Short mmCIF file of C-alpha atoms in Angstrom, two decimals:
data_model
loop_
_atom_site.label_atom_id
_atom_site.label_comp_id
_atom_site.label_asym_id
_atom_site.label_seq_id
_atom_site.Cartn_x
_atom_site.Cartn_y
_atom_site.Cartn_z
CA MET A 20 77.73 148.35 103.09
CA THR A 21 79.07 145.83 100.59
CA VAL A 22 77.75 142.49 101.23
CA LEU A 23 81.10 140.06 100.94
CA ILE A 24 81.55 137.38 98.01
CA PRO A 25 83.96 134.82 97.57
CA HIS A 26 87.34 135.35 95.37
CA THR A 27 89.67 133.14 93.77
CA LEU A 28 91.61 131.02 95.87
CA SER A 29 95.71 130.82 95.05
CA PRO A 30 97.16 127.57 95.30
CA ARG A 31 98.08 125.74 98.84
CA ARG A 32 101.18 126.85 100.50
CA SER A 33 103.91 124.14 100.68
CA VAL A 34 105.62 123.35 103.79
CA PRO A 35 109.54 122.06 104.72
CA GLY A 36 109.61 118.30 104.74
CA SER A 37 111.75 119.00 107.92
CA ILE A 38 108.90 120.86 109.77
CA ALA A 39 106.79 118.06 111.81
CA THR A 40 103.16 117.78 110.09
CA PRO A 41 100.21 117.71 112.81
CA GLU A 42 98.76 113.55 112.69
CA TYR A 43 95.20 115.21 111.36
CA VAL A 44 96.49 116.76 107.80
CA ASP A 45 94.47 115.66 104.58
CA ARG A 46 92.44 113.46 106.83
CA PRO A 47 88.92 113.58 107.05
CA ALA A 48 88.93 114.24 110.74
CA PRO A 49 91.60 113.94 113.36
CA THR A 50 91.83 111.46 116.16
CA PRO A 51 90.33 112.25 119.21
CA TYR A 52 92.04 113.30 121.92
CA ASP A 53 92.63 111.10 124.67
CA GLY A 54 94.96 112.51 126.89
CA PRO A 55 95.35 114.12 130.19
CA GLU A 56 93.42 117.93 130.50
CA ILE A 57 96.19 118.36 133.08
CA ARG A 58 98.97 119.71 131.09
CA SER A 59 102.82 118.60 131.76
CA ALA A 60 105.96 120.82 132.24
CA GLU A 61 107.30 120.15 129.16
CA THR A 62 104.07 120.13 127.13
CA ILE A 63 103.88 123.99 128.91
CA ALA A 64 107.02 124.87 128.07
CA ALA A 65 106.54 124.05 124.47
CA MET A 66 103.00 125.47 124.29
CA ARG A 67 104.93 128.87 125.36
CA VAL A 68 107.28 128.32 122.33
CA ALA A 69 104.25 127.45 120.05
CA GLY A 70 101.78 130.41 121.51
CA ARG A 71 104.93 133.24 121.05
CA ILE A 72 105.47 131.87 117.45
CA ALA A 73 101.72 132.56 116.60
CA ALA A 74 101.53 135.88 118.27
CA GLN A 75 104.72 137.12 115.99
CA ALA A 76 103.04 135.98 113.22
CA LEU A 77 99.87 137.74 114.09
CA ASP A 78 102.30 141.13 114.71
CA ALA A 79 104.59 140.21 111.17
CA VAL A 80 100.66 140.17 109.37
CA GLU A 81 99.61 143.72 111.23
CA ALA A 82 101.99 145.17 109.73
CA ALA A 83 100.94 144.44 106.32
CA ILE A 84 97.33 145.30 106.88
CA ALA A 85 96.05 148.38 104.93
CA PRO A 86 93.67 149.23 102.00
CA GLY A 87 94.27 147.66 98.41
CA VAL A 88 96.15 144.22 100.11
CA THR A 89 94.17 141.22 99.56
CA THR A 90 93.37 138.36 102.47
CA ASP A 91 95.74 136.04 100.13
CA GLU A 92 98.72 138.22 101.11
CA LEU A 93 98.01 138.21 104.66
CA ASP A 94 97.97 134.23 104.61
CA ALA A 95 101.37 134.26 102.73
CA ILE A 96 102.89 136.24 104.99
CA GLY A 97 101.57 134.29 108.54
CA HIS A 98 102.77 131.28 106.13
CA ALA A 99 106.05 132.26 105.77
CA PHE A 100 106.26 133.31 109.17
CA VAL A 101 105.36 130.26 110.71
CA VAL A 102 107.05 127.98 108.74
CA ASP A 103 110.51 129.99 108.94
CA HIS A 104 110.20 129.58 112.76
CA GLY A 105 110.07 125.84 112.38
CA ALA A 106 106.38 125.58 113.14
CA TYR A 107 103.52 123.93 110.92
CA PRO A 108 100.60 126.31 110.22
CA SER A 109 98.04 124.53 112.32
CA THR A 110 94.91 125.12 109.69
CA LEU A 111 96.46 124.00 106.82
CA GLY A 112 95.05 120.90 105.77
CA TYR A 113 92.94 120.58 108.93
CA ARG A 114 89.57 119.10 107.66
CA GLY A 115 90.29 120.17 104.67
CA TYR A 116 91.10 123.76 105.32
CA PRO A 117 93.23 125.18 102.35
CA LYS A 118 95.17 128.07 104.27
CA SER A 119 97.83 128.90 106.73
CA LEU A 120 95.01 131.59 108.42
CA CYS A 121 91.80 132.63 108.96
CA THR A 122 90.70 136.06 107.42
CA SER A 123 87.52 137.01 108.78
CA VAL A 124 86.26 140.50 107.04
CA ASN A 125 83.70 142.39 108.55
CA GLU A 126 80.15 140.54 108.54
CA VAL A 127 82.17 137.11 108.57
CA ILE A 128 82.28 135.52 112.21
CA CYS A 129 84.76 133.23 111.92
CA HIS A 130 86.97 130.45 109.82
CA GLY A 131 86.68 133.31 106.60
CA ILE A 132 89.42 131.94 103.87
CA PRO A 133 91.77 134.40 102.59
CA ASP A 134 91.42 135.05 98.72
CA ALA A 135 91.98 137.54 96.03
CA ARG A 136 89.58 140.16 97.45
CA PRO A 137 91.66 143.26 98.43
CA LEU A 138 90.83 144.98 101.89
CA GLU A 139 89.16 148.07 101.44
CA ASP A 140 89.01 151.64 103.36
CA GLY A 141 86.76 150.90 106.46
CA ASP A 142 86.48 147.37 106.43
CA ILE A 143 87.47 145.24 109.39
CA VAL A 144 89.33 142.12 109.70
CA ASN A 145 90.29 139.36 112.07
CA VAL A 146 93.22 137.08 111.77
CA ASP A 147 93.28 133.88 113.13
CA ILE A 148 96.67 131.88 113.32
CA THR A 149 97.71 129.03 115.33
CA ALA A 150 100.98 127.53 115.04
CA TYR A 151 102.40 123.98 115.70
CA ILE A 152 105.97 122.65 116.78
CA ASP A 153 107.35 120.15 119.12
CA GLY A 154 103.76 118.28 119.56
CA VAL A 155 101.13 121.34 120.36
CA HIS A 156 99.41 124.03 119.03
CA GLY A 157 98.75 127.79 120.19
CA ASP A 158 96.33 129.49 118.80
CA THR A 159 95.32 133.15 119.12
CA ASN A 160 93.34 136.21 116.94
CA LYS A 161 92.98 139.56 116.54
CA THR A 162 90.45 141.84 114.47
CA TYR A 163 92.13 145.21 112.75
CA LEU A 164 90.87 148.12 111.30
CA VAL A 165 91.90 149.20 107.82
CA GLY A 166 92.09 152.18 106.89
CA ASP A 167 89.24 154.98 108.26
CA VAL A 168 86.36 152.78 110.13
CA ASP A 169 83.36 154.06 111.48
CA GLU A 170 82.83 154.45 114.60
CA GLU A 171 80.14 151.76 115.79
CA SER A 172 82.95 149.34 114.07
CA ARG A 173 85.70 151.03 116.06
CA LEU A 174 83.77 150.46 119.24
CA LEU A 175 83.20 147.13 118.29
CA VAL A 176 86.27 145.96 117.80
CA GLU A 177 87.64 147.68 120.73
CA ARG A 178 84.45 146.11 123.44
CA THR A 179 85.55 142.65 121.82
CA GLU A 180 89.03 143.04 122.98
CA GLU A 181 88.04 144.21 127.15
CA ALA A 182 85.37 141.42 126.75
CA LEU A 183 88.40 138.97 126.31
CA ALA A 184 90.20 140.83 128.81
CA ARG A 185 87.59 140.36 131.52
CA ALA A 186 86.84 136.95 130.97
CA ILE A 187 90.80 136.24 131.17
CA ARG A 188 90.58 137.79 134.69
CA ALA A 189 87.80 135.85 135.87
CA VAL A 190 89.84 132.12 134.99
CA LYS A 191 90.59 130.65 138.39
CA PRO A 192 91.27 127.71 139.88
CA GLY A 193 88.34 125.84 141.46
CA ARG A 194 85.84 128.02 138.85
CA GLN A 195 83.44 126.63 136.52
CA ILE A 196 84.29 127.01 132.93
CA ASN A 197 80.75 128.78 132.35
CA VAL A 198 82.22 132.12 134.54
CA VAL A 199 83.97 132.75 131.08
CA GLY A 200 80.47 132.85 129.33
CA ARG A 201 78.80 134.93 132.54
CA VAL A 202 81.35 137.52 131.83
CA ILE A 203 81.51 138.15 128.20
CA GLU A 204 77.89 138.02 127.81
CA SER A 205 77.15 140.60 130.84
CA TYR A 206 79.66 143.15 129.32
CA ALA A 207 78.71 142.61 125.77
CA LYS A 208 74.78 142.82 126.97
CA ARG A 209 75.42 146.54 127.95
CA PHE A 210 76.12 147.41 124.23
CA GLY A 211 73.54 145.83 122.61
CA TYR A 212 75.60 143.24 121.11
CA GLY A 213 74.80 139.77 120.03
CA VAL A 214 77.32 136.73 121.59
CA VAL A 215 77.71 133.98 119.07
CA ARG A 216 77.34 130.73 120.80
CA ASP A 217 77.80 128.10 117.91
CA PHE A 218 81.57 128.71 117.79
CA THR A 219 83.06 128.72 121.17
CA GLY A 220 86.67 128.40 122.65
CA HIS A 221 88.49 124.90 123.26
CA GLY A 222 91.03 122.98 124.84
CA VAL A 223 93.97 123.07 123.21
CA GLY A 224 97.99 121.46 123.30
CA PRO A 225 98.67 118.58 121.92
CA ALA A 226 95.22 118.69 120.13
CA PHE A 227 94.03 122.12 118.13
CA HIS A 228 90.92 120.80 119.69
CA ASP A 229 90.86 118.64 122.66
CA GLY A 230 87.08 118.12 123.78
CA LEU A 231 86.45 120.99 125.88
CA ILE A 232 84.40 123.57 125.26
CA VAL A 233 84.15 127.44 126.28
CA PRO A 234 81.31 128.92 125.72
CA HIS A 235 81.12 132.71 125.49
CA TYR A 236 77.75 133.01 126.84
CA ASP A 237 76.06 132.29 129.79
CA ASP A 238 75.09 128.63 130.33
CA PRO A 239 75.89 126.83 133.38
CA ARG A 240 75.39 123.71 132.19
CA TYR A 241 78.91 124.05 131.15
CA ASP A 242 80.60 123.21 134.79
CA THR A 243 83.51 121.31 134.22
CA VAL A 244 85.96 122.92 136.91
CA ILE A 245 88.47 125.13 136.13
CA LYS A 246 91.90 123.12 137.43
CA THR A 247 95.64 124.20 137.12
CA GLY A 248 97.65 123.24 134.41
CA MET A 249 94.80 123.26 132.08
CA THR A 250 95.34 125.32 128.74
CA PHE A 251 92.36 126.68 126.92
CA THR A 252 91.41 128.97 124.09
CA ILE A 253 88.63 131.77 125.11
CA GLU A 254 87.70 133.87 121.93
CA PRO A 255 84.25 135.88 122.05
CA MET A 256 82.46 136.96 118.93
CA LEU A 257 80.35 139.58 119.30
CA THR A 258 77.71 141.29 116.54
CA LEU A 259 76.34 144.47 116.17
CA GLY A 260 73.20 142.65 115.36
CA SER A 261 72.01 138.74 115.02
CA ILE A 262 73.68 135.91 116.33
CA ASP A 263 71.98 133.85 113.30
CA TRP A 264 74.76 132.82 110.85
CA ASP A 265 74.75 131.49 107.10
CA LEU A 266 77.52 129.29 105.53
CA TRP A 267 79.26 129.73 102.15
CA ASP A 268 79.24 127.04 100.03
CA ASP A 269 83.16 126.28 100.98
CA GLY A 270 81.96 124.74 104.11
CA TRP A 271 83.82 127.35 106.18
CA THR A 272 83.31 130.87 105.85
CA ALA A 273 80.51 131.84 108.50
CA THR A 274 78.39 134.92 108.43
CA THR A 275 75.96 136.98 110.40
CA LYS A 276 72.28 136.35 108.66
CA ASP A 277 71.61 139.88 108.53
CA LYS A 278 75.45 141.05 107.09
CA SER A 279 76.02 142.96 110.50
CA ARG A 280 79.44 143.60 111.57
CA THR A 281 81.12 141.12 114.27
CA ALA A 282 84.67 141.22 115.58
CA GLN A 283 86.58 138.50 117.86
CA PHE A 284 89.49 138.18 119.62
CA GLU A 285 91.56 134.92 120.92
CA HIS A 286 94.41 133.72 123.41
CA THR A 287 95.57 130.40 124.79
CA LEU A 288 95.69 130.63 128.16
CA LEU A 289 97.62 128.21 130.85
CA VAL A 290 95.35 128.03 134.28
CA THR A 291 98.17 128.87 136.95
CA ASP A 292 97.31 128.47 141.17
CA THR A 293 96.41 132.24 141.06
CA GLY A 294 94.76 133.30 137.38
CA ALA A 295 95.50 132.60 133.81
CA GLU A 296 99.24 133.61 131.63
CA ILE A 297 98.59 134.18 128.33
CA LEU A 298 100.46 131.82 126.25
CA THR A 299 99.82 133.68 122.95
CA LEU A 300 101.89 137.44 123.27
CA SER A 301 104.74 138.16 121.25
#
């Protein structure tokens, strides 16, 4: 199996001046979030809009995924969809990130930068996109099969999506946030998958990442109590091998150290009185 290498990046895509820009764009880091953990009705309404735009943008990108299509072409599609709907692609200019979505192919765990590499038959590719509109973010990702994919990779993708579904069902007010990681890790262990530890889910809403950490592995130290009105992502990353990782010179692209394949799925959630509402559905 061919190990990925960086390819050429296209110039940064423009966003119309009429679209509101997050405060962190082209700054070294975002302003730390110091607002409430329980979202207001107005914030939740705006997040439903942002989440739907992100989910529909993902659908638009999915329709173009095929052997021979470059990840940069996928970025162009996602970028155009988000801005055409009056939103800003949250990753563009976030801590210097140069593109409007992330494309993580095969052994890339997360944060792969779209470039000139064409997708190949048998690849798997995760697409992670976030939309910012009316002061809030909606964040989602999925892993897709490219052409004829081997059974081991196909099952990894299918089971990673199932791990996310199980974790979402476990979210209830009054439980500790660690329930998420406990459910994901216990399911992944059935198949001998690695559960990535160093990249996690996070609080999201008015801030892209608001300080809440949502681990995907079992660790009782993460004892934040889940409350109605909280919003956060769950985004498990499962591997066929090692969870140790290398970072490309671009400062973003994280690959499994043994170059084993890895898959990820993500939704933005709102905690309700009885469970969780998925805000990133199309």
